[in-house]
Amino acid sequence: MTDDTIEPTAQEHKPLSWLRLRSPVVQNLICSCVLAMTPGILLALTAMGAGGGKPNTVSFFNQTNVILYSVFTVSSILAGSAINMFGPRYCLAFGSTGYALYVGGLWYFSNTGREPFPLFTAAYLGVTAGFLWDASGYTSQAYAPERRKALFIAQQWSIICIGSAVGSAIGLSANYNKTKATGVGPAVYGAFIGIHLLAGIIALCFIVDPRTVRRNDGTYLAVFPHASLRDELRGMWETLHNPRVMMFMFAAFALDLWLPILGSWNSFTFSLRARTLNSMVFYLIQIPSAFFCNWLVSTDLVPSRRKRIAYALTWATVINVAAWAAWIQYLAKHNLDRHKPGPALDWTMGRAWAEPFGIYLVMGIMAPVLRNFCLYMCSIASNDPTKQARYNAVLHSMPQAGICVAFGVDSTKIRYLYEAAAWFGVTIASLVVAAIGVALYATETLYGAAGEENVIVPTVEAKTLGIDTHGEMVTIEAKDGAHVAVQGVDEKKV
């Protein structure tokens, strides 16, 4: 830090264009593009059956998924403190390296059938993925003002889905004339590795220090105290005892339980080209679904934020019940034996393909709803970016724990009907807990609240709430060398 100096308040309140590098919107969009180029397209690659076609494929992926998601669960918790200490730029860049190496591991396995190196890449991806997902959640949840948090989350998830859809389109074009469920070709592997590496370069070049990010009204986000390891350990301990966060951890655990069984069912039921089409449309349909969730918690038609949150939770409950019920009904009607080859349904088969394809689309509508709701509830637990890094870390670790358990269950080849029914029950239970959390802890705003003293309130909200934003402007040095001013703060904190 440099010596503090005082500057006039008026100099820091000139309206700014959103189209600039240090804009919260632009930073979120850049981060979203990095995500689209890493886990976004990787989701599509796994849906296409990467690494398949070997006698030990099933056991290999069982080991891979357990290693990846168990390590991911732990690394996600640790990455929150790393973001506060080193910033999102380096966490994003580091996070992207695991995806390129992992795809290389899958490519190696598809050619040789040997497991040690690919299993190492899975563990490495588990480490790096925690950093990437936490850094991305940090930008969407900490950079946005309260009234736009849901929009930032929806934008980020939608761009991830675009990445997945593009990845699926690559696979579909490569496999369009194939009806048998064979593996992924070398051209697809090579294209995906190149995209993953480019994502890391983009993060290094264009993600900036959060201290230098300014809203369109000219205000900065917050005061960023010096982050020491001791402070982070104490902050994480406080996070794990924060009821605002803990009430939504169970819901977060359940929000991705569908992922292993849906991917398994897709691979078992459809031909290669049909499942790549399923994957592409599945991710595309999530985009309007995500923005509808944003509209529910942001619309001016309902003045009360608590009521908007209640409506969003109601929608999450309705779509989850509808999607799971439709799928369970289909599974009950079709007694699929997982110990025999699947039907390899193709779009040339008419209704036999159309019915499960329709269910796949309904699951796509459902997929982002509970996820975005949980992230939104996490984002409004505090407006302080330092706290958000920790809250986001804990909340992002829980879905990975759930996925790890779900992959373990799916690896036993239990009947799809029983597995789906079990996860449906867990999802309903998580929605009940989330409803209790909403009733107890949903508030109209946290601007000006106790414990939020480091937050610089946006100009419009400050005027609406009658918060005095006039005070000293303290200039500090950011991590990238830029000098920024923070308003009305205690100099001892910086």
Tab-separated table of C-alpha atoms in Angstrom:
chain	number	residue	atom	x	y	z
A	1	MET	CA	0.000	0.000	0.000
A	2	THR	CA	1.100	3.584	-0.636
A	3	ASP	CA	0.665	6.597	1.595
A	4	ASP	CA	-2.984	7.663	1.778
A	5	THR	CA	-4.003	10.969	0.211
A	6	ILE	CA	-7.277	12.873	0.220
A	7	GLU	CA	-9.098	13.807	-2.981
A	8	PRO	CA	-12.362	15.687	-3.596
A	9	THR	CA	-15.490	13.559	-3.588
A	10	ALA	CA	-16.840	15.117	-6.776
A	11	GLN	CA	-13.996	13.739	-8.838
A	12	GLU	CA	-15.168	10.182	-8.206
A	13	HIS	CA	-18.833	10.511	-9.166
A	14	LYS	CA	-18.773	11.175	-12.883
A	15	PRO	CA	-21.107	8.823	-14.796
A	16	LEU	CA	-19.189	6.234	-16.788
A	17	SER	CA	-20.004	4.061	-19.775
A	18	TRP	CA	-20.530	0.371	-19.066
A	19	LEU	CA	-18.371	-0.445	-22.111
A	20	ARG	CA	-14.928	-0.235	-20.483
A	21	LEU	CA	-12.518	-2.829	-19.154
A	22	ARG	CA	-12.980	-1.973	-15.458
A	23	SER	CA	-16.767	-2.020	-15.649
A	24	PRO	CA	-18.520	-4.673	-13.507
A	25	VAL	CA	-20.565	-5.713	-16.537
A	26	VAL	CA	-17.545	-6.147	-18.793
A	27	GLN	CA	-15.579	-8.015	-16.131
A	28	ASN	CA	-18.502	-10.392	-15.628
A	29	LEU	CA	-18.817	-10.925	-19.379
A	30	ILE	CA	-15.091	-11.654	-19.734
A	31	CYS	CA	-15.210	-14.072	-16.828
A	32	SER	CA	-18.291	-15.701	-18.349
A	33	CYS	CA	-16.447	-16.209	-21.627
A	34	VAL	CA	-13.583	-17.885	-19.761
A	35	LEU	CA	-16.128	-20.211	-18.160
A	36	ALA	CA	-17.779	-20.928	-21.497
A	37	MET	CA	-14.405	-21.923	-22.914
A	38	THR	CA	-13.532	-24.235	-20.013
A	39	PRO	CA	-16.266	-26.086	-18.062
A	40	GLY	CA	-18.830	-24.905	-20.606
A	41	ILE	CA	-17.493	-26.918	-23.496
A	42	LEU	CA	-16.195	-29.677	-21.224
A	43	LEU	CA	-19.775	-30.435	-20.189
A	44	ALA	CA	-20.572	-30.988	-23.841
A	45	LEU	CA	-17.487	-33.140	-24.390
A	46	THR	CA	-18.382	-35.489	-21.549
A	47	ALA	CA	-21.953	-35.654	-22.830
A	48	MET	CA	-20.597	-36.833	-26.187
A	49	GLY	CA	-18.830	-39.773	-24.530
A	50	ALA	CA	-15.211	-38.627	-24.433
A	51	GLY	CA	-12.839	-41.425	-23.493
A	52	GLY	CA	-15.345	-44.121	-24.387
A	53	GLY	CA	-14.943	-47.327	-26.322
A	54	LYS	CA	-12.468	-49.179	-24.059
A	55	PRO	CA	-13.138	-52.333	-21.998
A	56	ASN	CA	-12.261	-50.466	-18.797
A	57	THR	CA	-14.155	-47.281	-19.692
A	58	VAL	CA	-16.846	-47.696	-17.043
A	59	SER	CA	-14.464	-48.385	-14.155
A	60	PHE	CA	-12.151	-45.611	-15.370
A	61	PHE	CA	-14.871	-42.974	-15.291
A	62	ASN	CA	-16.113	-44.180	-11.929
A	63	GLN	CA	-12.640	-43.559	-10.519
A	64	THR	CA	-12.233	-40.309	-12.434
A	65	ASN	CA	-15.450	-38.761	-11.212
A	66	VAL	CA	-14.879	-39.708	-7.580
A	67	ILE	CA	-11.358	-38.259	-7.666
A	68	LEU	CA	-12.325	-35.119	-9.554
A	69	TYR	CA	-15.350	-34.096	-7.520
A	70	SER	CA	-13.972	-35.059	-4.128
A	71	VAL	CA	-10.880	-32.912	-4.746
A	72	PHE	CA	-13.088	-30.199	-6.277
A	73	THR	CA	-15.165	-30.077	-3.085
A	74	VAL	CA	-12.114	-29.322	-0.951
A	75	SER	CA	-10.353	-26.981	-3.383
A	76	SER	CA	-13.478	-24.869	-3.776
A	77	ILE	CA	-13.510	-24.104	-0.050
A	78	LEU	CA	-9.829	-23.131	-0.096
A	79	ALA	CA	-10.077	-21.061	-3.279
A	80	GLY	CA	-12.291	-18.416	-1.678
A	81	SER	CA	-9.443	-17.267	0.536
A	82	ALA	CA	-7.036	-17.427	-2.411
A	83	ILE	CA	-9.244	-14.974	-4.298
A	84	ASN	CA	-9.075	-12.490	-1.434
A	85	MET	CA	-5.298	-12.869	-1.218
A	86	PHE	CA	-4.312	-13.045	-4.907
A	87	GLY	CA	-7.313	-11.758	-6.853
A	88	PRO	CA	-9.617	-13.387	-9.427
A	89	ARG	CA	-7.245	-12.926	-12.386
A	90	TYR	CA	-4.667	-15.494	-11.340
A	91	CYS	CA	-7.281	-17.855	-9.922
A	92	LEU	CA	-9.120	-17.896	-13.254
A	93	ALA	CA	-5.946	-18.399	-15.270
A	94	PHE	CA	-4.774	-21.197	-12.982
A	95	GLY	CA	-8.231	-22.740	-13.079
A	96	SER	CA	-8.258	-22.994	-16.866
A	97	THR	CA	-5.080	-25.102	-17.005
A	98	GLY	CA	-6.784	-28.115	-15.482
A	99	TYR	CA	-9.364	-28.360	-18.245
A	100	ALA	CA	-6.817	-28.516	-21.062
A	101	LEU	CA	-4.791	-31.158	-19.230
A	102	TYR	CA	-7.901	-33.191	-18.408
A	103	VAL	CA	-9.045	-33.289	-22.031
A	104	GLY	CA	-5.543	-34.386	-22.961
A	105	GLY	CA	-5.879	-37.160	-20.399
A	106	LEU	CA	-9.158	-38.310	-21.928
A	107	TRP	CA	-7.581	-38.276	-25.371
A	108	TYR	CA	-4.660	-40.346	-24.074
A	109	PHE	CA	-7.033	-42.831	-22.467
A	110	SER	CA	-9.142	-43.180	-25.619
A	111	ASN	CA	-5.985	-44.105	-27.554
A	112	THR	CA	-4.250	-46.364	-25.024
A	113	GLY	CA	-6.751	-47.441	-22.386
A	114	ARG	CA	-4.129	-46.714	-19.709
A	115	GLU	CA	-5.397	-45.044	-16.553
A	116	PRO	CA	-2.611	-43.524	-14.358
A	117	PHE	CA	-2.004	-40.301	-16.307
A	118	PRO	CA	-5.715	-39.576	-16.958
A	119	LEU	CA	-6.491	-40.152	-13.273
A	120	PHE	CA	-3.771	-37.655	-12.362
A	121	THR	CA	-5.319	-35.112	-14.736
A	122	ALA	CA	-8.674	-35.651	-13.031
A	123	ALA	CA	-7.143	-34.864	-9.635
A	124	TYR	CA	-5.394	-31.799	-11.054
A	125	LEU	CA	-8.646	-30.602	-12.598
A	126	GLY	CA	-10.327	-31.042	-9.228
A	127	VAL	CA	-7.789	-28.630	-7.744
A	128	THR	CA	-7.975	-26.008	-10.488
A	129	ALA	CA	-11.742	-26.159	-11.008
A	130	GLY	CA	-12.353	-24.909	-7.480
A	131	PHE	CA	-10.315	-21.791	-8.226
A	132	LEU	CA	-12.030	-21.156	-11.551
A	133	TRP	CA	-15.603	-21.600	-10.328
A	134	ASP	CA	-15.020	-19.562	-7.177
A	135	ALA	CA	-13.441	-16.713	-9.135
A	136	SER	CA	-16.320	-16.698	-11.596
A	137	GLY	CA	-18.918	-16.710	-8.838
A	138	TYR	CA	-17.021	-13.888	-7.163
A	139	THR	CA	-17.394	-11.596	-10.177
A	140	SER	CA	-21.082	-12.342	-10.699
A	141	GLN	CA	-22.067	-12.087	-7.041
A	142	ALA	CA	-19.724	-9.414	-5.650
A	143	TYR	CA	-19.469	-6.969	-8.558
A	144	ALA	CA	-23.179	-6.422	-9.175
A	145	PRO	CA	-25.341	-3.996	-7.179
A	146	GLU	CA	-28.212	-5.668	-5.337
A	147	ARG	CA	-30.798	-4.938	-7.995
A	148	ARG	CA	-28.665	-6.590	-10.713
A	149	LYS	CA	-27.169	-9.589	-8.932
A	150	ALA	CA	-29.617	-12.037	-10.505
A	151	LEU	CA	-28.910	-10.543	-13.936
A	152	PHE	CA	-25.156	-11.045	-13.553
A	153	ILE	CA	-25.721	-14.653	-12.459
A	154	ALA	CA	-28.081	-15.300	-15.390
A	155	GLN	CA	-25.661	-13.710	-17.862
A	156	GLN	CA	-22.818	-15.860	-16.633
A	157	TRP	CA	-24.773	-19.112	-16.726
A	158	SER	CA	-26.192	-18.299	-20.162
A	159	ILE	CA	-22.749	-17.713	-21.629
A	160	ILE	CA	-21.560	-21.001	-20.098
A	161	CYS	CA	-24.500	-22.682	-21.826
A	162	ILE	CA	-23.546	-21.039	-25.115
A	163	GLY	CA	-20.087	-22.542	-24.708
A	164	SER	CA	-21.605	-25.958	-24.066
A	165	ALA	CA	-23.916	-25.593	-27.057
A	166	VAL	CA	-21.006	-24.620	-29.308
A	167	GLY	CA	-19.031	-27.587	-28.032
A	168	SER	CA	-21.975	-29.865	-28.750
A	169	ALA	CA	-22.303	-28.357	-32.222
A	170	ILE	CA	-18.646	-29.232	-32.868
A	171	GLY	CA	-19.370	-32.802	-31.849
A	172	LEU	CA	-22.595	-32.936	-33.855
A	173	SER	CA	-20.895	-31.740	-37.027
A	174	ALA	CA	-18.099	-34.284	-36.544
A	175	ASN	CA	-20.498	-37.162	-35.868
A	176	TYR	CA	-23.548	-36.240	-37.942
A	177	ASN	CA	-23.335	-39.301	-40.179
A	178	LYS	CA	-22.663	-41.695	-37.303
A	179	THR	CA	-25.528	-43.526	-35.624
A	180	LYS	CA	-23.506	-45.905	-33.454
A	181	ALA	CA	-22.380	-44.808	-30.011
A	182	THR	CA	-18.657	-44.651	-30.753
A	183	GLY	CA	-16.074	-42.386	-29.118
A	184	VAL	CA	-14.998	-38.798	-29.781
A	185	GLY	CA	-12.641	-38.093	-32.688
A	186	PRO	CA	-9.136	-36.541	-32.477
A	187	ALA	CA	-10.270	-33.330	-34.175
A	188	VAL	CA	-12.785	-32.691	-31.399
A	189	TYR	CA	-10.201	-33.311	-28.655
A	190	GLY	CA	-7.706	-30.984	-30.335
A	191	ALA	CA	-10.228	-28.192	-30.794
A	192	PHE	CA	-11.300	-28.343	-27.161
A	193	ILE	CA	-7.719	-28.261	-25.819
A	194	GLY	CA	-6.968	-25.174	-27.904
A	195	ILE	CA	-10.061	-23.389	-26.603
A	196	HIS	CA	-9.180	-24.216	-22.978
A	197	LEU	CA	-5.676	-22.782	-23.363
A	198	LEU	CA	-7.007	-19.614	-24.973
A	199	ALA	CA	-9.317	-19.099	-21.987
A	200	GLY	CA	-6.361	-18.848	-19.604
A	201	ILE	CA	-4.673	-16.260	-21.802
A	202	ILE	CA	-7.850	-14.169	-21.869
A	203	ALA	CA	-8.068	-14.276	-18.074
A	204	LEU	CA	-4.481	-13.097	-17.655
A	205	CYS	CA	-4.880	-10.273	-20.152
A	206	PHE	CA	-8.312	-8.875	-19.329
A	207	ILE	CA	-9.377	-9.685	-15.748
A	208	VAL	CA	-8.459	-6.717	-13.520
A	209	ASP	CA	-7.929	-6.138	-9.814
A	210	PRO	CA	-11.361	-5.812	-8.133
A	211	ARG	CA	-10.145	-2.704	-6.316
A	212	THR	CA	-10.071	-0.879	-9.645
A	213	VAL	CA	-13.562	-1.907	-10.775
A	214	ARG	CA	-15.969	1.043	-10.899
A	215	ARG	CA	-19.714	1.095	-11.339
A	216	ASN	CA	-21.370	3.254	-13.990
A	217	ASP	CA	-22.152	5.901	-11.370
A	218	GLY	CA	-18.429	6.318	-10.707
A	219	THR	CA	-18.338	4.552	-7.343
A	220	TYR	CA	-16.015	1.700	-6.463
A	221	LEU	CA	-17.267	-1.584	-5.041
A	222	ALA	CA	-15.901	-1.545	-1.514
A	223	VAL	CA	-12.939	-1.110	0.763
A	224	PHE	CA	-10.657	-4.128	0.378
A	225	PRO	CA	-8.710	-4.707	3.616
A	226	HIS	CA	-5.356	-6.438	3.409
A	227	ALA	CA	-6.029	-10.191	3.372
A	228	SER	CA	-3.750	-12.306	5.552
A	229	LEU	CA	-3.940	-16.060	5.972
A	230	ARG	CA	-4.980	-15.622	9.586
A	231	ASP	CA	-7.806	-13.264	8.608
A	232	GLU	CA	-8.998	-15.691	5.953
A	233	LEU	CA	-9.055	-18.644	8.326
A	234	ARG	CA	-11.051	-16.624	10.834
A	235	GLY	CA	-13.349	-15.370	8.082
A	236	MET	CA	-13.989	-18.895	6.803
A	237	TRP	CA	-14.809	-20.064	10.323
A	238	GLU	CA	-17.348	-17.246	10.616
A	239	THR	CA	-18.777	-18.158	7.214
A	240	LEU	CA	-19.393	-21.746	8.285
A	241	HIS	CA	-21.365	-20.407	11.252
A	242	ASN	CA	-23.406	-17.903	9.241
A	243	PRO	CA	-27.040	-19.114	9.101
A	244	ARG	CA	-27.679	-17.086	5.923
A	245	VAL	CA	-25.192	-19.319	4.150
A	246	MET	CA	-25.756	-22.583	5.998
A	247	MET	CA	-29.496	-22.687	5.277
A	248	PHE	CA	-28.812	-22.902	1.552
A	249	MET	CA	-25.939	-25.373	1.678
A	250	PHE	CA	-28.302	-28.368	1.597
A	251	ALA	CA	-30.128	-26.920	-1.405
A	252	ALA	CA	-26.756	-26.379	-3.071
A	253	PHE	CA	-25.850	-30.016	-2.345
A	254	ALA	CA	-28.954	-31.143	-4.256
A	255	LEU	CA	-28.917	-28.745	-7.187
A	256	ASP	CA	-26.709	-30.854	-9.509
A	257	LEU	CA	-27.705	-34.365	-8.430
A	258	TRP	CA	-29.346	-34.809	-11.823
A	259	LEU	CA	-26.059	-34.383	-13.706
A	260	PRO	CA	-24.562	-37.909	-13.395
A	261	ILE	CA	-27.790	-39.818	-13.959
A	262	LEU	CA	-28.899	-37.604	-16.851
A	263	GLY	CA	-25.554	-37.965	-18.603
A	264	SER	CA	-25.589	-41.716	-18.013
A	265	TRP	CA	-29.153	-42.020	-19.294
A	266	ASN	CA	-28.322	-39.908	-22.345
A	267	SER	CA	-25.358	-42.127	-23.238
A	268	PHE	CA	-27.311	-45.326	-22.574
A	269	THR	CA	-30.472	-44.351	-24.441
A	270	PHE	CA	-29.394	-42.392	-27.537
A	271	SER	CA	-27.073	-42.790	-30.493
A	272	LEU	CA	-23.939	-40.644	-30.595
A	273	ARG	CA	-25.324	-38.000	-32.938
A	274	ALA	CA	-28.666	-37.953	-31.118
A	275	ARG	CA	-27.038	-37.382	-27.755
A	276	THR	CA	-24.887	-34.562	-29.139
A	277	LEU	CA	-28.074	-32.959	-30.477
A	278	ASN	CA	-29.684	-33.489	-27.070
A	279	SER	CA	-26.708	-31.833	-25.422
A	280	MET	CA	-26.778	-28.806	-27.725
A	281	VAL	CA	-30.499	-28.152	-27.313
A	282	PHE	CA	-30.319	-28.930	-23.578
A	283	TYR	CA	-27.881	-26.075	-23.004
A	284	LEU	CA	-29.578	-23.643	-25.366
A	285	ILE	CA	-32.930	-24.021	-23.616
A	286	GLN	CA	-31.298	-23.182	-20.291
A	287	ILE	CA	-30.650	-19.615	-21.476
A	288	PRO	CA	-34.272	-18.354	-21.442
A	289	SER	CA	-34.877	-20.378	-18.284
A	290	ALA	CA	-32.003	-18.604	-16.503
A	291	PHE	CA	-33.216	-15.161	-17.567
A	292	PHE	CA	-36.744	-15.967	-16.446
A	293	CYS	CA	-35.351	-16.674	-12.977
A	294	ASN	CA	-33.596	-13.311	-13.121
A	295	TRP	CA	-36.861	-11.605	-14.037
A	296	LEU	CA	-38.698	-13.219	-11.126
A	297	VAL	CA	-36.306	-11.850	-8.496
A	298	SER	CA	-35.742	-8.494	-10.223
A	299	THR	CA	-39.076	-7.378	-11.673
A	300	ASP	CA	-40.417	-3.955	-10.682
A	301	LEU	CA	-43.945	-5.401	-10.795
A	302	VAL	CA	-43.364	-6.710	-7.261
A	303	PRO	CA	-41.793	-3.990	-5.059
A	304	SER	CA	-40.868	-6.318	-2.180
A	305	ARG	CA	-37.685	-8.347	-2.640
A	306	ARG	CA	-38.895	-10.903	-0.102
A	307	LYS	CA	-42.013	-11.541	-2.193
A	308	ARG	CA	-39.989	-11.792	-5.399
A	309	ILE	CA	-37.739	-14.373	-3.751
A	310	ALA	CA	-40.803	-16.327	-2.614
A	311	TYR	CA	-42.169	-16.351	-6.177
A	312	ALA	CA	-38.809	-17.529	-7.521
A	313	LEU	CA	-38.694	-20.355	-4.986
A	314	THR	CA	-42.244	-21.328	-5.954
A	315	TRP	CA	-41.199	-21.532	-9.599
A	316	ALA	CA	-38.145	-23.599	-8.652
A	317	THR	CA	-40.421	-26.025	-6.823
A	318	VAL	CA	-42.942	-26.262	-9.676
A	319	ILE	CA	-40.394	-26.886	-12.430
A	320	ASN	CA	-38.442	-29.413	-10.351
A	321	VAL	CA	-41.585	-31.385	-9.535
A	322	ALA	CA	-42.745	-31.279	-13.168
A	323	ALA	CA	-39.404	-32.322	-14.665
A	324	TRP	CA	-38.609	-35.100	-12.211
A	325	ALA	CA	-42.182	-36.440	-12.298
A	326	ALA	CA	-42.204	-36.604	-16.110
A	327	TRP	CA	-38.864	-38.390	-16.168
A	328	ILE	CA	-39.801	-40.838	-13.423
A	329	GLN	CA	-43.039	-41.650	-15.245
A	330	TYR	CA	-41.077	-42.415	-18.425
A	331	LEU	CA	-38.579	-44.586	-16.548
A	332	ALA	CA	-41.404	-46.481	-14.863
A	333	LYS	CA	-42.983	-47.183	-18.246
A	334	HIS	CA	-39.715	-48.332	-19.870
A	335	ASN	CA	-37.916	-50.994	-17.862
A	336	LEU	CA	-34.338	-50.217	-18.921
A	337	ASP	CA	-31.780	-52.902	-18.100
A	338	ARG	CA	-28.437	-51.149	-17.621
A	339	HIS	CA	-26.562	-54.458	-17.817
A	340	LYS	CA	-27.531	-54.812	-21.494
A	341	PRO	CA	-26.762	-52.534	-24.476
A	342	GLY	CA	-29.022	-49.488	-24.682
A	343	PRO	CA	-31.533	-48.862	-27.472
A	344	ALA	CA	-29.328	-46.211	-29.194
A	345	LEU	CA	-32.372	-44.143	-30.144
A	346	ASP	CA	-31.900	-41.868	-33.152
A	347	TRP	CA	-34.022	-39.033	-34.531
A	348	THR	CA	-34.909	-41.287	-37.471
A	349	MET	CA	-36.982	-43.447	-35.081
A	350	GLY	CA	-39.872	-41.024	-34.700
A	351	ARG	CA	-41.872	-41.102	-31.474
A	352	ALA	CA	-39.549	-43.593	-29.775
A	353	TRP	CA	-36.878	-40.871	-29.897
A	354	ALA	CA	-39.151	-37.836	-29.517
A	355	GLU	CA	-40.594	-38.772	-26.116
A	356	PRO	CA	-37.288	-39.066	-24.212
A	357	PHE	CA	-35.967	-36.082	-26.173
A	358	GLY	CA	-38.878	-33.999	-24.865
A	359	ILE	CA	-38.117	-35.089	-21.304
A	360	TYR	CA	-34.491	-34.115	-21.844
A	361	LEU	CA	-35.635	-30.614	-22.823
A	362	VAL	CA	-37.817	-30.259	-19.725
A	363	MET	CA	-34.823	-31.242	-17.614
A	364	GLY	CA	-32.913	-28.502	-19.437
A	365	ILE	CA	-35.501	-25.926	-18.396
A	366	MET	CA	-35.169	-27.145	-14.815
A	367	ALA	CA	-31.359	-27.306	-14.733
A	368	PRO	CA	-30.458	-23.636	-14.053
A	369	VAL	CA	-33.394	-22.756	-11.803
A	370	LEU	CA	-32.351	-24.099	-8.405
A	371	ARG	CA	-28.696	-23.345	-9.153
A	372	ASN	CA	-29.346	-19.685	-9.945
A	373	PHE	CA	-31.708	-19.362	-6.993
A	374	CYS	CA	-29.069	-20.660	-4.560
A	375	LEU	CA	-26.395	-18.414	-6.049
A	376	TYR	CA	-28.727	-15.435	-5.793
A	377	MET	CA	-29.475	-16.142	-2.139
A	378	CYS	CA	-25.738	-16.405	-1.520
A	379	SER	CA	-25.131	-13.127	-3.352
A	380	ILE	CA	-27.573	-11.187	-1.164
A	381	ALA	CA	-26.129	-12.613	2.068
A	382	SER	CA	-23.571	-9.788	1.882
A	383	ASN	CA	-22.515	-7.016	-0.486
A	384	ASP	CA	-18.947	-7.092	0.835
A	385	PRO	CA	-16.700	-8.678	-1.857
A	386	THR	CA	-14.343	-10.089	0.778
A	387	LYS	CA	-17.197	-11.939	2.471
A	388	GLN	CA	-18.699	-12.960	-0.868
A	389	ALA	CA	-15.475	-14.739	-1.827
A	390	ARG	CA	-15.859	-16.968	1.239
A	391	TYR	CA	-19.633	-17.442	0.955
A	392	ASN	CA	-19.307	-18.283	-2.711
A	393	ALA	CA	-16.521	-20.781	-1.956
A	394	VAL	CA	-18.616	-22.703	0.549
A	395	LEU	CA	-21.704	-22.683	-1.649
A	396	HIS	CA	-19.769	-23.838	-4.720
A	397	SER	CA	-18.235	-26.732	-2.812
A	398	MET	CA	-21.588	-28.278	-1.931
A	399	PRO	CA	-22.805	-29.152	-5.469
A	400	GLN	CA	-19.499	-30.915	-6.079
A	401	ALA	CA	-20.008	-33.014	-2.959
A	402	GLY	CA	-23.484	-33.873	-4.219
A	403	ILE	CA	-22.184	-34.788	-7.667
A	404	CYS	CA	-19.491	-36.979	-6.117
A	405	VAL	CA	-22.135	-38.907	-4.182
A	406	ALA	CA	-24.402	-39.106	-7.236
A	407	PHE	CA	-21.625	-40.500	-9.431
A	408	GLY	CA	-20.880	-43.085	-6.766
A	409	VAL	CA	-24.515	-44.186	-6.703
A	410	ASP	CA	-24.803	-44.219	-10.496
A	411	SER	CA	-21.664	-46.357	-10.797
A	412	THR	CA	-23.516	-49.226	-9.071
A	413	LYS	CA	-25.835	-49.392	-12.099
A	414	ILE	CA	-28.894	-49.163	-9.926
A	415	ARG	CA	-32.103	-48.913	-11.948
A	416	TYR	CA	-32.594	-45.432	-13.355
A	417	LEU	CA	-36.089	-45.359	-11.843
A	418	TYR	CA	-34.859	-45.886	-8.288
A	419	GLU	CA	-31.978	-43.464	-8.694
A	420	ALA	CA	-34.177	-40.712	-10.122
A	421	ALA	CA	-36.780	-41.215	-7.393
A	422	ALA	CA	-34.105	-40.909	-4.701
A	423	TRP	CA	-32.691	-37.663	-6.095
A	424	PHE	CA	-36.197	-36.292	-6.544
A	425	GLY	CA	-36.838	-36.874	-2.856
A	426	VAL	CA	-33.575	-35.174	-1.858
A	427	THR	CA	-34.389	-32.219	-4.119
A	428	ILE	CA	-37.812	-31.740	-2.541
A	429	ALA	CA	-36.262	-31.873	0.932
A	430	SER	CA	-33.707	-29.246	-0.108
A	431	LEU	CA	-36.480	-26.972	-1.370
A	432	VAL	CA	-38.223	-27.226	1.997
A	433	VAL	CA	-35.018	-26.197	3.790
A	434	ALA	CA	-34.542	-23.357	1.297
A	435	ALA	CA	-38.080	-22.146	2.006
A	436	ILE	CA	-37.262	-21.996	5.720
A	437	GLY	CA	-34.124	-20.033	4.884
A	438	VAL	CA	-36.102	-17.558	2.797
A	439	ALA	CA	-38.659	-17.068	5.562
A	440	LEU	CA	-35.975	-16.434	8.182
A	441	TYR	CA	-33.246	-14.559	6.361
A	442	ALA	CA	-34.505	-12.902	3.164
A	443	THR	CA	-34.272	-9.114	3.553
A	444	GLU	CA	-35.190	-6.103	1.443
A	445	THR	CA	-31.599	-4.794	1.371
A	446	LEU	CA	-28.265	-5.023	3.171
A	447	TYR	CA	-27.023	-1.589	2.131
A	448	GLY	CA	-26.185	0.298	5.304
A	449	ALA	CA	-26.617	-2.811	7.466
A	450	ALA	CA	-24.343	-3.771	10.345
A	451	GLY	CA	-21.284	-5.676	9.171
A	452	GLU	CA	-21.435	-4.067	5.725
A	453	GLU	CA	-19.336	-1.008	6.559
A	454	ASN	CA	-16.732	-1.772	3.882
A	455	VAL	CA	-19.341	-1.673	1.108
A	456	ILE	CA	-19.540	1.524	-0.941
A	457	VAL	CA	-23.257	1.997	-1.598
A	458	PRO	CA	-24.190	2.838	-5.229
A	459	THR	CA	-25.408	6.405	-5.722
A	460	VAL	CA	-29.035	5.613	-6.588
A	461	GLU	CA	-29.481	3.206	-3.693
A	462	ALA	CA	-27.792	5.622	-1.298
A	463	LYS	CA	-30.238	8.380	-2.222
A	464	THR	CA	-33.228	6.043	-1.997
A	465	LEU	CA	-32.223	4.734	1.425
A	466	GLY	CA	-31.025	8.092	2.738
A	467	ILE	CA	-27.460	6.874	3.281
A	468	ASP	CA	-24.778	9.571	3.551
A	469	THR	CA	-22.047	8.778	1.038
A	470	HIS	CA	-20.105	12.024	1.446
A	471	GLY	CA	-16.761	11.658	3.086
A	472	GLU	CA	-13.059	11.454	2.581
A	473	MET	CA	-11.622	9.898	-0.551
A	474	VAL	CA	-8.658	7.702	0.379
A	475	THR	CA	-6.313	6.745	-2.441
A	476	ILE	CA	-4.722	3.298	-2.210
A	477	GLU	CA	-2.592	1.211	-4.511
A	478	ALA	CA	-4.221	-1.816	-6.117
A	479	LYS	CA	-2.431	-5.091	-6.806
A	480	ASP	CA	-1.895	-4.242	-10.476
A	481	GLY	CA	-0.294	-0.881	-9.675
A	482	ALA	CA	-3.351	1.256	-10.386
A	483	HIS	CA	-4.265	3.920	-7.821
A	484	VAL	CA	-7.899	3.938	-6.777
A	485	ALA	CA	-9.966	6.023	-4.393
A	486	VAL	CA	-12.411	4.688	-1.819
A	487	GLN	CA	-14.976	6.868	-0.165
A	488	GLY	CA	-15.830	7.581	3.439
A	489	VAL	CA	-13.692	4.878	5.020
A	490	ASP	CA	-11.492	4.423	8.037
A	491	GLU	CA	-7.916	4.707	6.808
A	492	LYS	CA	-6.780	2.114	9.360
A	493	LYS	CA	-8.704	-0.561	7.421
A	494	VAL	CA	-6.635	-0.076	4.300
